[in-house]
CSV table of C-alpha atoms in Angstrom, one decimal:
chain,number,residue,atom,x,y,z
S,871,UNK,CA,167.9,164.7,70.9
S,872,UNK,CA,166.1,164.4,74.1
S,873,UNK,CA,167.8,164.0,77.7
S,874,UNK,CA,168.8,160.4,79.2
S,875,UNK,CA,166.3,161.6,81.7
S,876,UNK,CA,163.7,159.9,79.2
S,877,UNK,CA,165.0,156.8,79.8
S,878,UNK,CA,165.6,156.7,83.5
S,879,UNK,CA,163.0,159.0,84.3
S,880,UNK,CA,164.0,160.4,87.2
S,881,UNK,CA,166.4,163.4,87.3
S,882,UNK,CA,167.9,162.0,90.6
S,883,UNK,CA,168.8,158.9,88.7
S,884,UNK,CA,170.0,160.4,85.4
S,885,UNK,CA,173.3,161.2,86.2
S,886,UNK,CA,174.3,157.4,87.5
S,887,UNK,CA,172.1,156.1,84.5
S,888,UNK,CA,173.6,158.2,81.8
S,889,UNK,CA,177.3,157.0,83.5
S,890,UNK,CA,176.2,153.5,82.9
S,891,UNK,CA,174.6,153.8,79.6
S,892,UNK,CA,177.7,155.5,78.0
S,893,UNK,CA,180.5,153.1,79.9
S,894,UNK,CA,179.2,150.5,78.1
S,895,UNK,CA,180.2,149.2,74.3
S,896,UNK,CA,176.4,148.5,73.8
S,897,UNK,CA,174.4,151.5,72.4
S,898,UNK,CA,171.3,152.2,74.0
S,899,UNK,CA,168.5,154.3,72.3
S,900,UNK,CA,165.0,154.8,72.9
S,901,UNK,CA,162.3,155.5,70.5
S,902,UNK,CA,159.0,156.9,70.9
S,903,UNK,CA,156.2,155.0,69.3
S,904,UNK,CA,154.0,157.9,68.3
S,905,UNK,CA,156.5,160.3,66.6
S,906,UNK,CA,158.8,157.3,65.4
S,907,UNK,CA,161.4,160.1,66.9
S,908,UNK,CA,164.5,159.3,68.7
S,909,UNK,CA,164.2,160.1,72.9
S,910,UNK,CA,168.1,159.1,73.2
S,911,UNK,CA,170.9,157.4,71.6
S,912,UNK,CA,173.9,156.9,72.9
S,913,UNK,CA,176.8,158.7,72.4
S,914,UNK,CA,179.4,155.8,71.1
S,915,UNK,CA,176.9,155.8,67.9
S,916,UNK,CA,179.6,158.2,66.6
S,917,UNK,CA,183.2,156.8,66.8
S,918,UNK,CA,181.3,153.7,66.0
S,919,UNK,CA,179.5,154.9,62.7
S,920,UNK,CA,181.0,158.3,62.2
S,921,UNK,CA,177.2,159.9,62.0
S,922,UNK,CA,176.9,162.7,65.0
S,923,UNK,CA,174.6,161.6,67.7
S,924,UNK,CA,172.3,164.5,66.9
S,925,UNK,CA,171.6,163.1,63.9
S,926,UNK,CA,170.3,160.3,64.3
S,927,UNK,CA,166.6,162.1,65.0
S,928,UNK,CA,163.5,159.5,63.6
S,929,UNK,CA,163.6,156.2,62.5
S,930,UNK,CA,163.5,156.8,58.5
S,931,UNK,CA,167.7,158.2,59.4
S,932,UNK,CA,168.0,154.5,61.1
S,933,UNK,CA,166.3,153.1,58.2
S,934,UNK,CA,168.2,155.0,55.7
S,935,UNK,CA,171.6,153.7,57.6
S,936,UNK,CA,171.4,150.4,56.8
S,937,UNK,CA,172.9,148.4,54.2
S,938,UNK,CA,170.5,148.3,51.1
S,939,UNK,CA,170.5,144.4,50.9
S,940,UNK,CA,169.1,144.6,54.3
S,941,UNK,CA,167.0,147.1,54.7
S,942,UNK,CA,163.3,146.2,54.0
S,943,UNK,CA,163.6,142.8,55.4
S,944,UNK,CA,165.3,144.4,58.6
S,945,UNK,CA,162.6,146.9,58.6
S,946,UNK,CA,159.4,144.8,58.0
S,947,UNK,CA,160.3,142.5,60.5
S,948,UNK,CA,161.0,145.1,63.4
S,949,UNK,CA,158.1,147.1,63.0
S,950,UNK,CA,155.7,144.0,62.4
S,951,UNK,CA,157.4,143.2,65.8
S,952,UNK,CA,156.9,146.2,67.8
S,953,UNK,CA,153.7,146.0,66.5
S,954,UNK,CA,153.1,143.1,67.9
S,955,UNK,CA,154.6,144.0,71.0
S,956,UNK,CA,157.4,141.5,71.0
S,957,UNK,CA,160.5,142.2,72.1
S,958,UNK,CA,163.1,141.0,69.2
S,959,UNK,CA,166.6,141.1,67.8
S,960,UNK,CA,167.9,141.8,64.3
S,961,UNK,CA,171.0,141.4,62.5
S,962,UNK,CA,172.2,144.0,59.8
S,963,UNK,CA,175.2,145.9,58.0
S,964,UNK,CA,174.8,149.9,59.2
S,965,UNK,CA,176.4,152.1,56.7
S,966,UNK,CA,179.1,153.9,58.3
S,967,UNK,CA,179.4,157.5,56.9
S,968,UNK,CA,182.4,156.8,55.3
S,969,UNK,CA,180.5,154.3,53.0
S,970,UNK,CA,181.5,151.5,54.7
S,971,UNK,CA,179.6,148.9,57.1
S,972,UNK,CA,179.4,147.3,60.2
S,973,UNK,CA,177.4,144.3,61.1
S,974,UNK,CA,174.9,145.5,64.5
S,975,UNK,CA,172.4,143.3,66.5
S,976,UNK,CA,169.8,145.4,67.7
S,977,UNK,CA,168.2,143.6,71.3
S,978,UNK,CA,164.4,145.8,71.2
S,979,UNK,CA,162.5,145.7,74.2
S,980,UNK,CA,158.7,147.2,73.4
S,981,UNK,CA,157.4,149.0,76.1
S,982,UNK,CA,153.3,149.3,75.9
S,983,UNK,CA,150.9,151.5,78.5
S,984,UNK,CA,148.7,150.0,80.7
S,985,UNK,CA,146.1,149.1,78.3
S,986,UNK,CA,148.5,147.8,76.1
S,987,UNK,CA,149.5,150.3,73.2
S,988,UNK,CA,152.8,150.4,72.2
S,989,UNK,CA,154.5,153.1,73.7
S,990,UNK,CA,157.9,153.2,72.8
S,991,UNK,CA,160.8,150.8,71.6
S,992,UNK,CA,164.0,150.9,73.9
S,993,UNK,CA,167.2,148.5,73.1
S,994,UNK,CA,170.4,148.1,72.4
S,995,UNK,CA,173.1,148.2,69.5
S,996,UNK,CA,176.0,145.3,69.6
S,997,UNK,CA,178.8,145.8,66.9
S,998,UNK,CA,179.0,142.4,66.1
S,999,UNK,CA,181.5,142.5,63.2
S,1000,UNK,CA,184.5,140.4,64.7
S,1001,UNK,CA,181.9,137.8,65.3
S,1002,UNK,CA,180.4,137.5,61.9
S,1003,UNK,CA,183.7,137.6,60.5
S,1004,UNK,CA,184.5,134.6,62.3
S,1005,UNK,CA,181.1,132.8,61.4
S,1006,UNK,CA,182.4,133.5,57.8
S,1007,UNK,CA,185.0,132.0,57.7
S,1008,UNK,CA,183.9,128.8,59.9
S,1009,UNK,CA,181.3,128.5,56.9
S,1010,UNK,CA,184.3,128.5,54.3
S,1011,UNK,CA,186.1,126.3,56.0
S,1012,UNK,CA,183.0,123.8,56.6
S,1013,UNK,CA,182.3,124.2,52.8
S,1014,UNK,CA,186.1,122.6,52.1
S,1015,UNK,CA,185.7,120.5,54.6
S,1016,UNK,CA,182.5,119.1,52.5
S,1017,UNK,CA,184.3,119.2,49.3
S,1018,UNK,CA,187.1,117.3,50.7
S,1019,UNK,CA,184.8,114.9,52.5
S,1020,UNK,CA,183.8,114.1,48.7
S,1021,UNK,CA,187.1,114.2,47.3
S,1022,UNK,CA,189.7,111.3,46.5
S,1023,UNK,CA,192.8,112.3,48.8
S,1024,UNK,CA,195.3,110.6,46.3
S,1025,UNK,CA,193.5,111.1,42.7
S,1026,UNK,CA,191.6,114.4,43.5
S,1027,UNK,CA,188.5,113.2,41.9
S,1028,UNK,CA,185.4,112.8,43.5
S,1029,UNK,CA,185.2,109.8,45.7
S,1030,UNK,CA,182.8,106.9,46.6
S,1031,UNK,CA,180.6,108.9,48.8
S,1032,UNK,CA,180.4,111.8,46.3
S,1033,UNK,CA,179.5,109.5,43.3
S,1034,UNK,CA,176.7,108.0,45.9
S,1035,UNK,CA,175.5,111.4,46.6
S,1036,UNK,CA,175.0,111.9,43.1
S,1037,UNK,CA,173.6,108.8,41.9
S,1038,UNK,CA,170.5,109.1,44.3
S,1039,UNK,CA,169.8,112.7,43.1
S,1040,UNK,CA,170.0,111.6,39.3
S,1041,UNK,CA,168.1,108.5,40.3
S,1042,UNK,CA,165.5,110.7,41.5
S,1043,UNK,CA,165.3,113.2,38.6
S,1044,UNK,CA,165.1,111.2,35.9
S,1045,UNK,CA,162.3,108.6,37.9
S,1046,UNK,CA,160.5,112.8,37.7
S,1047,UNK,CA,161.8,112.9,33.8
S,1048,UNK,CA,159.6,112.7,30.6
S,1049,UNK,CA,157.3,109.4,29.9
S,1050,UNK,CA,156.0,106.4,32.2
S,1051,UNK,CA,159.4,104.8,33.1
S,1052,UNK,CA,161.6,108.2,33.2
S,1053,UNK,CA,164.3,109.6,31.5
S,1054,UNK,CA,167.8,106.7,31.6
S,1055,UNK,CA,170.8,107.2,33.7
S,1056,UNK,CA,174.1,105.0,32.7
S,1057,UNK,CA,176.9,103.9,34.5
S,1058,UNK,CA,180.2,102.9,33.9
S,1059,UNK,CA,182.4,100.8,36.5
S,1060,UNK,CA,186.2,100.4,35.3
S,1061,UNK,CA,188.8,98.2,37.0
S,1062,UNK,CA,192.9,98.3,35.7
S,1063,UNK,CA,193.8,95.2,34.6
S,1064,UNK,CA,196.6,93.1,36.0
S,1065,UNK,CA,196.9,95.9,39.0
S,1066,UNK,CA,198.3,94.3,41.8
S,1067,UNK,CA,201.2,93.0,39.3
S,1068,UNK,CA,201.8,96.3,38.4
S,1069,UNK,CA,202.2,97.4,42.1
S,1070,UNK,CA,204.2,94.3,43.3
S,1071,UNK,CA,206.6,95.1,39.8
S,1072,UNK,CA,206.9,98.9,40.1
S,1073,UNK,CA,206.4,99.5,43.8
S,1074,UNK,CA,203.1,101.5,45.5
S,1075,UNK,CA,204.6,105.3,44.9
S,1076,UNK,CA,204.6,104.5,40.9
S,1077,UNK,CA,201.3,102.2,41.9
S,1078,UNK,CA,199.6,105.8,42.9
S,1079,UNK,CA,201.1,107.6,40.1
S,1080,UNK,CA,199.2,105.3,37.6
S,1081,UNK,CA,196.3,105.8,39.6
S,1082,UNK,CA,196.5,109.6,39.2
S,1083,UNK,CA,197.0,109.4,35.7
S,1084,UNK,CA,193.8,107.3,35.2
S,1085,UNK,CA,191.7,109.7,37.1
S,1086,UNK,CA,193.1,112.5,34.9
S,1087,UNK,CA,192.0,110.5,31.5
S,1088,UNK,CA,189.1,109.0,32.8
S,1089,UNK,CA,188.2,113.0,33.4
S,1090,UNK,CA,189.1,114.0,30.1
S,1091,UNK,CA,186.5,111.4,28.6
S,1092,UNK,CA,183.2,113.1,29.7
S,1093,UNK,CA,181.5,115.7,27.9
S,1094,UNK,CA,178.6,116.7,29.7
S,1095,UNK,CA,178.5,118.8,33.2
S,1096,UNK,CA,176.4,117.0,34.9
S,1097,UNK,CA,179.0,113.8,34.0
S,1098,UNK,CA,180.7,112.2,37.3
S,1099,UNK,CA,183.9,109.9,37.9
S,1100,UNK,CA,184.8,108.8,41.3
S,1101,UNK,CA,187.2,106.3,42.1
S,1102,UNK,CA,185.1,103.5,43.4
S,1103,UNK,CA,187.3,101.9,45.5
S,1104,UNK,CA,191.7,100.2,45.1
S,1105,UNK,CA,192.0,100.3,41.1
S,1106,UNK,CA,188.2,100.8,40.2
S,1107,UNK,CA,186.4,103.9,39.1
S,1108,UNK,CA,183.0,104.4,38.1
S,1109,UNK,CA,181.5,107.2,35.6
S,1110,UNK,CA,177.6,108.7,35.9
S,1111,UNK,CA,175.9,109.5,33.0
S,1112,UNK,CA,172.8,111.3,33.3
S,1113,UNK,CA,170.7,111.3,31.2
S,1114,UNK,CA,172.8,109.0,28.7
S,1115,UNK,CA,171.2,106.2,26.7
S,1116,UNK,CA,172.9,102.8,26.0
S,1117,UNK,CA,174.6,103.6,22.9
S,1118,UNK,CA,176.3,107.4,24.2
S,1119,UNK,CA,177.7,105.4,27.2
S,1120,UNK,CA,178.9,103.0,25.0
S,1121,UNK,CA,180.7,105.9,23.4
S,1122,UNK,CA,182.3,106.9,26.5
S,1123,UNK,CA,183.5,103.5,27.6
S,1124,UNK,CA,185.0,103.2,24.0
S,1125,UNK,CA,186.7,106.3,24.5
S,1126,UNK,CA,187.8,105.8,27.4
S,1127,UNK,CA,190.0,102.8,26.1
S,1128,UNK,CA,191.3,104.8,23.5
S,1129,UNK,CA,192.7,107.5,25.4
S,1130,UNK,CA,194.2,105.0,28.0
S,1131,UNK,CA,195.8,103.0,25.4
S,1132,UNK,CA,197.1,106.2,23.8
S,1133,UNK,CA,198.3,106.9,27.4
S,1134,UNK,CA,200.6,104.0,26.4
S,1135,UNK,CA,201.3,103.4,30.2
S,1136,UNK,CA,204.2,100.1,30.2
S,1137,UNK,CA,203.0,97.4,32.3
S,1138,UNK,CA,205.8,94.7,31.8
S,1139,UNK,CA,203.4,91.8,32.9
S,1140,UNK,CA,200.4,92.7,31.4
S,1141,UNK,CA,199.5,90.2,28.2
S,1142,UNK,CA,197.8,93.8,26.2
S,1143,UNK,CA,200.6,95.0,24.8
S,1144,UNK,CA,202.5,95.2,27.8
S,1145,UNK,CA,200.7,98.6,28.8
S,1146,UNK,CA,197.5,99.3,31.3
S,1147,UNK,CA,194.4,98.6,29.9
S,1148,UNK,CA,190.9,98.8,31.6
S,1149,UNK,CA,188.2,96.3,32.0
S,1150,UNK,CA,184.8,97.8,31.9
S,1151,UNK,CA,181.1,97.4,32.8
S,1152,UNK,CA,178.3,99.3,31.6
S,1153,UNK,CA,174.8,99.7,31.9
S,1154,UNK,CA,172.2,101.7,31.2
S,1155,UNK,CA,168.8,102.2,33.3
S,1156,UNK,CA,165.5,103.7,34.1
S,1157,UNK,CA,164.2,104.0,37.4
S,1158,UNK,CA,161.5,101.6,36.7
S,1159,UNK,CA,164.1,99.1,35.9
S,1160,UNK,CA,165.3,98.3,39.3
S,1161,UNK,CA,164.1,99.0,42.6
S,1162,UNK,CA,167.2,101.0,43.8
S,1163,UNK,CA,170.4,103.0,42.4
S,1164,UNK,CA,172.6,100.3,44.2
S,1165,UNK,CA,170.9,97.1,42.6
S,1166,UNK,CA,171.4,98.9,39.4
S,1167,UNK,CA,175.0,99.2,40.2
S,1168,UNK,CA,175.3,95.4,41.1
S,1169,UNK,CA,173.9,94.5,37.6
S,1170,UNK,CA,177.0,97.0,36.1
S,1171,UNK,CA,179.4,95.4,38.7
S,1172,UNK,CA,178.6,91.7,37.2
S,1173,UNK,CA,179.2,93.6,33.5
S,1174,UNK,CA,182.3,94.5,35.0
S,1175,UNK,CA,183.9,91.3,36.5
S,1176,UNK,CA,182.4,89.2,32.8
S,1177,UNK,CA,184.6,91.1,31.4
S,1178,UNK,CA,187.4,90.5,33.0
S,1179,UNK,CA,186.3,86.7,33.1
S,1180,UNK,CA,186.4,86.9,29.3
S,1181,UNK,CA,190.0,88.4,28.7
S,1182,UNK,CA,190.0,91.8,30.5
S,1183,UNK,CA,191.1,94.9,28.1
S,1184,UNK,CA,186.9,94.7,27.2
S,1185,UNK,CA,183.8,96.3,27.6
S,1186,UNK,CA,180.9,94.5,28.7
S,1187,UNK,CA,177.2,96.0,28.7
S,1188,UNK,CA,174.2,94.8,30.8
């Protein structure tokens, strides 16, 4: 390992520059271009890394330090840099020796000759572990932050702006699906019946329970992965179907009043049996249909309130 003389290049200098180089947390090396050897690295390689500072001697034992996952993009990039003669940065996972990692940003500066060749690389090594760490988990949190932001607080199923988020992708894959028209989408909007009697006879807090327990049965009706429900909004809640024709939506709505009314949940002023029963719309749609996702859902909303014009406890299908 050469002298910190190659980096200061003066022997008057070396003593004050190899006291600065080696106060600091910072690694400094220095590389020459033709040999690809080390000229210096710094001394706090070791207690950092665990591998002696004498071995660290060309670039294939820098190379060979570094995470596998990250190596040849790492690599590739640097040396397409140097070549370049840009200075750059890069951020990877170098192996400790005792087979574990920690996350470096090496700052490069290039240093070319007068008729500008690359003559050697010089830069820095930051342990920047703590801070990825923390990026980490500010990403986890962000992600359930995002799946809360699409999540019913009180039924724990997805929400309006979820089922919206949804619809306009579907929408969009099946206008991309097989023939002229696309491949269908259905939609199902379901309201309680007789709700706000139920809340003004057994209070809000039971109010929310029934609500719960609808979202848990609605969820039980659907089959298929890509199925959705979302509470829509108060005492409605809507189901995607993609991919669905008329008469498997059908199915679903029909079995969605079977497993509420085998719920059996007492509704004392409802005229059905004096239990909870659903009113529902459905309809079932191409892209070429309608111009939009939401004047689609208008057409299954009008479904929706004829049949609770015509009795409630009923399906209805566009």
């Amino acid at each position: 390992m050469a002298d910190v003389k190659e980096l200061s290049g003066s022997d008057s200098d070396s003593v004050v520059y190899k006291t600065l180089l080696e106060s600091t947390r910072a690694i400094p090396w220095k590389i020459d271009w033709a040999t690809m050897k080390f000229a210096y690295i710094g001394p706090q390689i070791e207690p950092l890394l665990g591998w002696s500072q004498d071995s660290w001697l060309t670039v294939d034992d820098w190379a060979s330090r570094m995470h596998p996952e990250d190596r040849d993009y790492v690599v590739n990039f640097c040396v397409a840099q140097s070549k370049a003669g840009v200075d750059h940065e890069a951020d990877y996972r170098a192996l400790t020796k005792d087979n574990g990692y920690v996350w470096i940003r090496d700052v490069v500066h290039v240093v070319r000759k007068p008729d500008g060749e690359v003559e050697a690389l010089i830069g820095f090594m930051f342990d920047i572990t703590e801070r990825k760490k923390t990026e980490e988990k500010l990403l986890v949190l962000q992600k359930e932050l995002e799946a809360l932001s699409f999540k019913d607080g009180l039924t724990n199923i997805a929400n309006r702006r979820r089922f919206n988020a949804a619809i306009e992708l579907e929408w969009e894959s099946a206008r991309n699906g097989g023939g002229a028209s696309g491949t269908p989408v259905s939609v199902l909007m379901l309201d309680i019946d007789f709700f706000k009697q139920y809340n003004d006879l057994y209070g809000h807090v039971q109010g929310d329970d029934c609500l719960i327990a609808i979202a848990r049965t609605l969820s039980l009706a659907l089959e298929n992965p890509r199925d959705l429900v979302a509470r829509f909004g108060g005492e409605e809640f809507i189901i995607l179907l993609p991919g669905a024709d008329a008469h498997a939506a059908l199915k679903v709505a029909e079995r969605c009043q079977r497993l509420i009314q085998k719920q059996g949940i007492a509704h004392a002023q409802s005229p059905h049996e004096q239990r909870v029963t659903l009113s529902i719309g459905v309809g079932t749609a191409t892209p070429a249909d309608y111009a939009s996702p939401s004047d689609f859902i208008a057409a299954v909303d009008q479904q929706l309130y004829a049949a609770k014009r015509n009795g409630r406890n009923r399906i209805e299908t566009v």
